[in-house]
mmCIF file of C-alpha atoms in Angstrom:
data_model
loop_
_atom_site.group_PDB
_atom_site.id
_atom_site.type_symbol
_atom_site.label_atom_id
_atom_site.label_comp_id
_atom_site.label_asym_id
_atom_site.label_seq_id
_atom_site.Cartn_x
_atom_site.Cartn_y
_atom_site.Cartn_z
ATOM 1 C CA MET A 10 38.764 13.517 -27.746
ATOM 2 C CA GLN A 11 38.157 11.339 -24.701
ATOM 3 C CA THR A 12 39.332 7.744 -25.060
ATOM 4 C CA ALA A 13 37.938 4.621 -23.422
ATOM 5 C CA ALA A 14 40.902 4.654 -21.036
ATOM 6 C CA THR A 15 39.807 7.995 -19.568
ATOM 7 C CA VAL A 16 36.243 6.925 -18.802
ATOM 8 C CA PRO A 17 35.709 7.168 -15.029
ATOM 9 C CA THR A 18 35.695 3.897 -13.108
ATOM 10 C CA GLN A 19 32.203 4.680 -11.834
ATOM 11 C CA ALA A 20 30.910 4.834 -15.401
ATOM 12 C CA ASP A 21 32.671 1.549 -16.201
ATOM 13 C CA GLN A 22 30.991 -0.104 -13.246
ATOM 14 C CA LEU A 23 27.596 1.237 -14.244
ATOM 15 C CA PHE A 24 28.035 0.044 -17.821
ATOM 16 C CA GLU A 25 29.056 -3.432 -16.678
ATOM 17 C CA LYS A 26 26.113 -3.558 -14.311
ATOM 18 C CA LEU A 27 23.683 -2.625 -17.074
ATOM 19 C CA GLU A 28 25.214 -5.242 -19.361
ATOM 20 C CA CYS A 29 24.488 -8.050 -16.921
ATOM 21 C CA ASP A 30 21.246 -6.701 -15.426
ATOM 22 C CA ARG A 31 18.626 -9.150 -16.604
ATOM 23 C CA MET A 32 15.002 -8.226 -17.111
ATOM 24 C CA ILE A 33 12.467 -9.946 -14.861
ATOM 25 C CA LYS A 34 8.947 -10.631 -16.053
ATOM 26 C CA ILE A 35 6.287 -9.575 -13.559
ATOM 27 C CA SER A 36 3.327 -11.778 -14.383
ATOM 28 C CA ILE A 37 0.018 -10.524 -12.985
ATOM 29 C CA GLU A 38 -2.759 -13.075 -12.685
ATOM 30 C CA GLU A 39 -5.395 -11.164 -14.669
ATOM 31 C CA GLU A 40 -3.002 -9.989 -17.408
ATOM 32 C CA ASN A 41 -1.725 -11.922 -20.433
ATOM 33 C CA THR A 42 1.292 -9.686 -21.058
ATOM 34 C CA PRO A 43 3.956 -9.534 -18.319
ATOM 35 C CA VAL A 44 5.712 -6.332 -17.266
ATOM 36 C CA LEU A 45 9.503 -6.199 -17.580
ATOM 37 C CA VAL A 46 11.494 -4.771 -14.658
ATOM 38 C CA PRO A 47 15.302 -4.783 -14.222
ATOM 39 C CA GLU A 48 16.455 -7.275 -11.609
ATOM 40 C CA SER A 49 18.533 -4.637 -9.802
ATOM 41 C CA THR A 50 15.458 -2.412 -9.468
ATOM 42 C CA LEU A 51 13.456 -5.197 -7.845
ATOM 43 C CA ARG A 52 16.290 -6.049 -5.482
ATOM 44 C CA ARG A 53 16.563 -2.438 -4.320
ATOM 45 C CA ALA A 54 12.821 -2.306 -3.654
ATOM 46 C CA SER A 55 12.508 -5.139 -1.162
ATOM 47 C CA GLN A 56 14.206 -8.059 0.553
ATOM 48 C CA TYR A 57 11.178 -10.093 -0.481
ATOM 49 C CA PHE A 58 12.141 -9.781 -4.134
ATOM 50 C CA CYS A 59 15.769 -10.568 -3.293
ATOM 51 C CA GLY A 60 14.650 -13.849 -1.763
ATOM 52 C CA ALA A 61 12.346 -14.637 -4.663
ATOM 53 C CA LEU A 62 15.064 -13.938 -7.216
ATOM 54 C CA ASP A 63 17.700 -15.887 -5.289
ATOM 55 C CA HIS A 64 15.402 -18.897 -5.340
ATOM 56 C CA ALA A 65 14.902 -18.348 -9.087
ATOM 57 C CA HIS A 66 11.108 -18.267 -9.072
ATOM 58 C CA LEU A 67 7.935 -18.158 -6.993
ATOM 59 C CA GLY A 68 6.800 -21.683 -7.666
ATOM 60 C CA ASN A 69 6.090 -21.198 -11.354
ATOM 61 C CA GLY A 70 9.061 -23.080 -12.773
ATOM 62 C CA GLN A 71 10.288 -20.096 -14.814
ATOM 63 C CA ARG A 72 13.598 -18.592 -13.726
ATOM 64 C CA ASP A 73 13.053 -15.053 -15.042
ATOM 65 C CA THR A 74 9.359 -14.769 -14.151
ATOM 66 C CA LEU A 75 7.695 -13.805 -10.883
ATOM 67 C CA LYS A 76 3.957 -14.422 -10.711
ATOM 68 C CA PHE A 77 1.689 -12.429 -8.411
ATOM 69 C CA PRO A 78 -2.034 -12.751 -7.586
ATOM 70 C CA GLU A 79 -2.874 -9.056 -7.112
ATOM 71 C CA THR A 80 -4.805 -6.953 -9.617
ATOM 72 C CA LYS A 81 -3.293 -4.851 -12.372
ATOM 73 C CA GLN A 82 -4.392 -1.708 -10.544
ATOM 74 C CA THR A 83 -2.562 -2.784 -7.391
ATOM 75 C CA TRP A 84 0.599 -3.479 -9.343
ATOM 76 C CA LYS A 85 0.409 -0.114 -11.066
ATOM 77 C CA ILE A 86 0.704 1.472 -7.626
ATOM 78 C CA LEU A 87 3.485 -0.894 -6.547
ATOM 79 C CA LEU A 88 5.493 -0.497 -9.749
ATOM 80 C CA LEU A 89 5.255 3.288 -9.635
ATOM 81 C CA TRP A 90 7.075 3.095 -6.318
ATOM 82 C CA ILE A 91 9.459 0.286 -7.281
ATOM 83 C CA VAL A 92 10.640 1.960 -10.485
ATOM 84 C CA THR A 93 10.408 5.689 -9.693
ATOM 85 C CA GLY A 94 10.233 5.889 -5.893
ATOM 86 C CA GLN A 95 7.019 7.901 -6.186
ATOM 87 C CA GLY A 96 3.706 7.164 -4.519
ATOM 88 C CA ILE A 97 0.272 7.372 -6.089
ATOM 89 C CA GLU A 98 -2.057 10.246 -5.156
ATOM 90 C CA PHE A 99 -5.629 9.273 -4.407
ATOM 91 C CA GLU A 100 -6.934 11.968 -6.759
ATOM 92 C CA GLU A 101 -5.316 10.041 -9.607
ATOM 93 C CA LEU A 102 -7.352 6.993 -8.671
ATOM 94 C CA ASP A 103 -10.568 9.013 -8.912
ATOM 95 C CA SER A 104 -9.897 9.563 -12.604
ATOM 96 C CA ASP A 105 -8.821 5.993 -13.277
ATOM 97 C CA GLY A 106 -12.237 4.532 -13.970
ATOM 98 C CA LEU A 107 -13.243 4.294 -10.321
ATOM 99 C CA ASP A 108 -16.342 5.440 -8.523
ATOM 100 C CA ASP A 109 -15.414 8.828 -7.022
ATOM 101 C CA SER A 110 -16.379 7.637 -3.533
ATOM 102 C CA ARG A 111 -14.140 4.578 -3.592
ATOM 103 C CA PRO A 112 -10.439 5.530 -3.789
ATOM 104 C CA ILE A 113 -9.851 3.834 -0.437
ATOM 105 C CA LEU A 114 -10.313 0.298 -1.793
ATOM 106 C CA PRO A 115 -7.410 0.327 -4.298
ATOM 107 C CA LEU A 116 -5.223 2.152 -1.775
ATOM 108 C CA SER A 117 -6.025 -0.465 0.868
ATOM 109 C CA ARG A 118 -5.250 -3.297 -1.536
ATOM 110 C CA ALA A 119 -1.926 -1.680 -2.406
ATOM 111 C CA TRP A 120 -1.088 -1.202 1.300
ATOM 112 C CA ILE A 121 -1.830 -4.889 1.947
ATOM 113 C CA ALA A 122 0.372 -5.914 -0.998
ATOM 114 C CA ALA A 123 3.184 -3.612 0.167
ATOM 115 C CA ASP A 124 2.929 -5.232 3.598
ATOM 116 C CA LYS A 125 3.130 -8.696 2.028
ATOM 117 C CA TYR A 126 6.160 -7.773 -0.080
ATOM 118 C CA LEU A 127 8.032 -6.001 2.756
ATOM 119 C CA MET A 128 7.902 -2.440 1.413
ATOM 120 C CA ALA A 129 7.352 -0.420 4.583
ATOM 121 C CA PRO A 130 8.195 2.981 3.032
ATOM 122 C CA LEU A 131 5.520 2.396 0.398
ATOM 123 C CA GLN A 132 3.039 1.344 3.083
ATOM 124 C CA ASP A 133 3.555 4.651 4.842
ATOM 125 C CA LYS A 134 3.214 6.624 1.623
ATOM 126 C CA ILE A 135 -0.039 4.821 0.822
ATOM 127 C CA MET A 136 -1.291 5.305 4.377
ATOM 128 C CA LEU A 137 -0.771 9.056 4.050
ATOM 129 C CA GLU A 138 -2.977 8.962 0.946
ATOM 130 C CA ILE A 139 -5.604 6.894 2.773
ATOM 131 C CA ILE A 140 -5.596 9.458 5.580
ATOM 132 C CA ARG A 141 -5.992 12.288 3.067
ATOM 133 C CA ALA A 142 -8.765 10.436 1.234
ATOM 134 C CA LEU A 143 -10.677 9.838 4.467
ATOM 135 C CA GLU A 144 -10.919 13.588 4.963
ATOM 136 C CA SER A 145 -13.415 13.698 2.081
ATOM 137 C CA HIS A 146 -14.494 10.080 1.491
ATOM 138 C CA GLU A 147 -16.210 7.434 3.602
ATOM 139 C CA LEU A 148 -14.936 3.919 4.145
ATOM 140 C CA ASP A 149 -17.685 1.641 2.838
ATOM 141 C CA ILE A 150 -18.444 -1.551 4.741
ATOM 142 C CA ASN A 151 -17.287 -3.871 1.944
ATOM 143 C CA THR A 152 -13.867 -2.214 1.835
ATOM 144 C CA ALA A 153 -13.669 -2.518 5.625
ATOM 145 C CA LYS A 154 -14.524 -6.214 5.328
ATOM 146 C CA GLU A 155 -11.748 -6.761 2.777
ATOM 147 C CA VAL A 156 -9.280 -4.976 5.053
ATOM 148 C CA PHE A 157 -10.238 -7.151 8.025
ATOM 149 C CA GLU A 158 -9.958 -10.298 5.903
ATOM 150 C CA ASN A 159 -6.422 -9.476 4.778
ATOM 151 C CA THR A 160 -4.699 -7.840 7.748
ATOM 152 C CA ALA A 161 -3.293 -8.947 11.085
ATOM 153 C CA PRO A 162 -5.034 -7.946 14.352
ATOM 154 C CA ASP A 163 -2.353 -5.350 15.156
ATOM 155 C CA SER A 164 -2.225 -3.944 11.615
ATOM 156 C CA LYS A 165 -2.201 -0.167 11.202
ATOM 157 C CA LEU A 166 -4.666 -0.450 8.328
ATOM 158 C CA ARG A 167 -7.014 -2.598 10.396
ATOM 159 C CA ARG A 168 -6.911 0.059 13.105
ATOM 160 C CA VAL A 169 -7.931 2.728 10.595
ATOM 161 C CA ALA A 170 -10.779 0.552 9.314
ATOM 162 C CA ALA A 171 -12.050 -0.173 12.829
ATOM 163 C CA GLU A 172 -11.943 3.508 13.785
ATOM 164 C CA GLU A 173 -13.700 4.581 10.591
ATOM 165 C CA VAL A 174 -16.494 2.024 10.951
ATOM 166 C CA THR A 175 -16.942 3.080 14.584
ATOM 167 C CA PHE A 176 -17.070 6.743 13.567
ATOM 168 C CA GLU A 177 -19.651 6.051 10.858
ATOM 169 C CA LEU A 178 -21.757 4.065 13.329
ATOM 170 C CA SER A 179 -21.524 6.907 15.864
ATOM 171 C CA ILE A 180 -22.774 9.567 13.446
ATOM 172 C CA GLY A 181 -25.470 7.337 11.977
ATOM 173 C CA PHE A 182 -23.882 6.949 8.555
ATOM 174 C CA LEU A 183 -23.890 3.181 9.127
ATOM 175 C CA GLU A 184 -26.571 1.143 10.858
ATOM 176 C CA HIS A 185 -25.482 -1.380 13.476
ATOM 177 C CA GLU A 186 -26.846 -4.113 11.206
ATOM 178 C CA ALA A 187 -23.941 -3.323 8.880
ATOM 179 C CA LEU A 188 -21.661 -5.121 11.339
ATOM 180 C CA GLN A 189 -23.185 -8.379 10.134
ATOM 181 C CA ALA A 190 -21.184 -7.948 6.935
ATOM 182 C CA LEU A 191 -18.019 -8.165 9.023
ATOM 183 C CA GLU A 192 -18.881 -11.432 10.760
ATOM 184 C CA SER A 193 -17.179 -13.568 8.107
ATOM 185 C CA ALA A 194 -13.943 -11.588 8.496
ATOM 186 C CA VAL A 195 -11.899 -13.027 11.355
ATOM 187 C CA GLY A 196 -11.802 -10.450 14.124
ATOM 188 C CA GLY A 197 -13.638 -7.849 12.052
ATOM 189 C CA SER A 198 -16.576 -7.237 14.370
ATOM 190 C CA MET A 199 -14.343 -7.569 17.428
ATOM 191 C CA SER A 200 -11.941 -4.934 16.098
ATOM 192 C CA VAL A 201 -14.820 -2.494 15.700
ATOM 193 C CA LEU A 202 -16.378 -3.335 19.061
ATOM 194 C CA LYS A 203 -12.999 -2.906 20.761
ATOM 195 C CA VAL A 204 -12.793 0.669 19.479
ATOM 196 C CA TYR A 205 -16.514 1.307 20.073
ATOM 197 C CA SER A 206 -16.272 0.239 23.727
ATOM 198 C CA ARG A 207 -13.641 2.921 24.382
ATOM 199 C CA VAL A 208 -15.611 5.740 22.794
ATOM 200 C CA THR A 209 -17.772 7.933 25.017
ATOM 201 C CA ASP A 210 -18.131 10.753 22.491
ATOM 202 C CA VAL A 211 -17.709 10.989 18.730
ATOM 203 C CA GLU A 212 -14.968 13.556 19.340
ATOM 204 C CA ASP A 213 -12.890 10.780 20.921
ATOM 205 C CA LEU A 214 -12.301 9.326 17.469
ATOM 206 C CA PRO A 215 -9.249 10.495 15.493
ATOM 207 C CA ASN A 216 -11.202 11.461 12.383
ATOM 208 C CA HIS A 217 -8.814 14.326 11.582
ATOM 209 C CA ARG A 218 -5.596 12.349 11.261
ATOM 210 C CA ALA A 219 -4.282 14.715 8.583
ATOM 211 C CA ASP A 220 -4.106 17.604 11.068
ATOM 212 C CA LEU A 221 -0.326 18.067 11.009
ATOM 213 C CA PRO A 222 0.027 20.030 14.297
ATOM 214 C CA LEU A 223 -1.540 17.090 16.176
ATOM 215 C CA ASP A 224 0.804 14.586 14.527
ATOM 216 C CA LEU A 225 -1.958 11.958 14.641
ATOM 217 C CA TRP A 226 -0.831 10.588 11.297
ATOM 218 C CA ARG A 227 2.396 9.334 12.886
ATOM 219 C CA GLU A 228 0.449 6.684 14.807
ATOM 220 C CA TYR A 229 -0.472 4.975 11.540
ATOM 221 C CA MET A 230 3.027 4.669 10.128
ATOM 222 C CA VAL A 231 4.712 1.250 10.148
ATOM 223 C CA GLN A 232 8.222 2.706 10.238
ATOM 224 C CA GLU A 233 9.402 3.850 13.656
ATOM 225 C CA ARG A 234 10.882 7.033 12.271
ATOM 226 C CA CYS A 235 9.067 9.076 9.674
ATOM 227 C CA LYS A 236 9.959 12.593 8.628
ATOM 228 C CA VAL A 237 7.507 15.436 9.140
ATOM 229 C CA ILE A 238 5.144 15.623 6.192
ATOM 230 C CA ASP A 239 4.304 18.772 4.298
ATOM 231 C CA TRP A 240 0.732 17.998 3.284
ATOM 232 C CA ASN A 241 1.009 20.368 0.343
ATOM 233 C CA GLU A 242 3.689 18.101 -1.103
ATOM 234 C CA VAL A 243 2.080 14.712 -0.390
#
């Protein structure tokens, strides 16, 4: 029979770590019940959470609670990655009470949140799903507007939105009047016009980013190095 003295040091260390690993309440603005996540899990996920935890709170006065403004759906995507290391597939969003033509909106919101909370690997995983979704779904103008309102001028997601709006204008899916919806988003119309001014033919637009041999998808990754993707496994 194995005694306590023969337990490997690694197991001892793990046990001690679990004993002192406090649970952090993730409080989402629209939800009454917080989600509990181990502190060590949050720290592994992002330097942002390390900073938040080291400063005890995010301005809410509660040491073990972090409050966030994003939606429950956005945090479902973030927590799937934080806890399991897995990314959401856009097909799952289709069956999650969403209009079948709109998986790009929740993915975009999750990408923006991952950018805010310094989770570049998750951003790239989400971007791959956005690229896959755009093979069969259109980017509606309201989603494009939200992207422009919440991204920096050099953002990879903003680039995708500008290219998609330009493509939809070029093939007549969108009328030019639709650009008026982007006027309230800082740089929204300009981002589209910048792409549009460079296009001489609709074939100039990278509307097949998921074509692995062309490696176009690499241009939309935020990490400098990204392994080759097997699209059957994404």
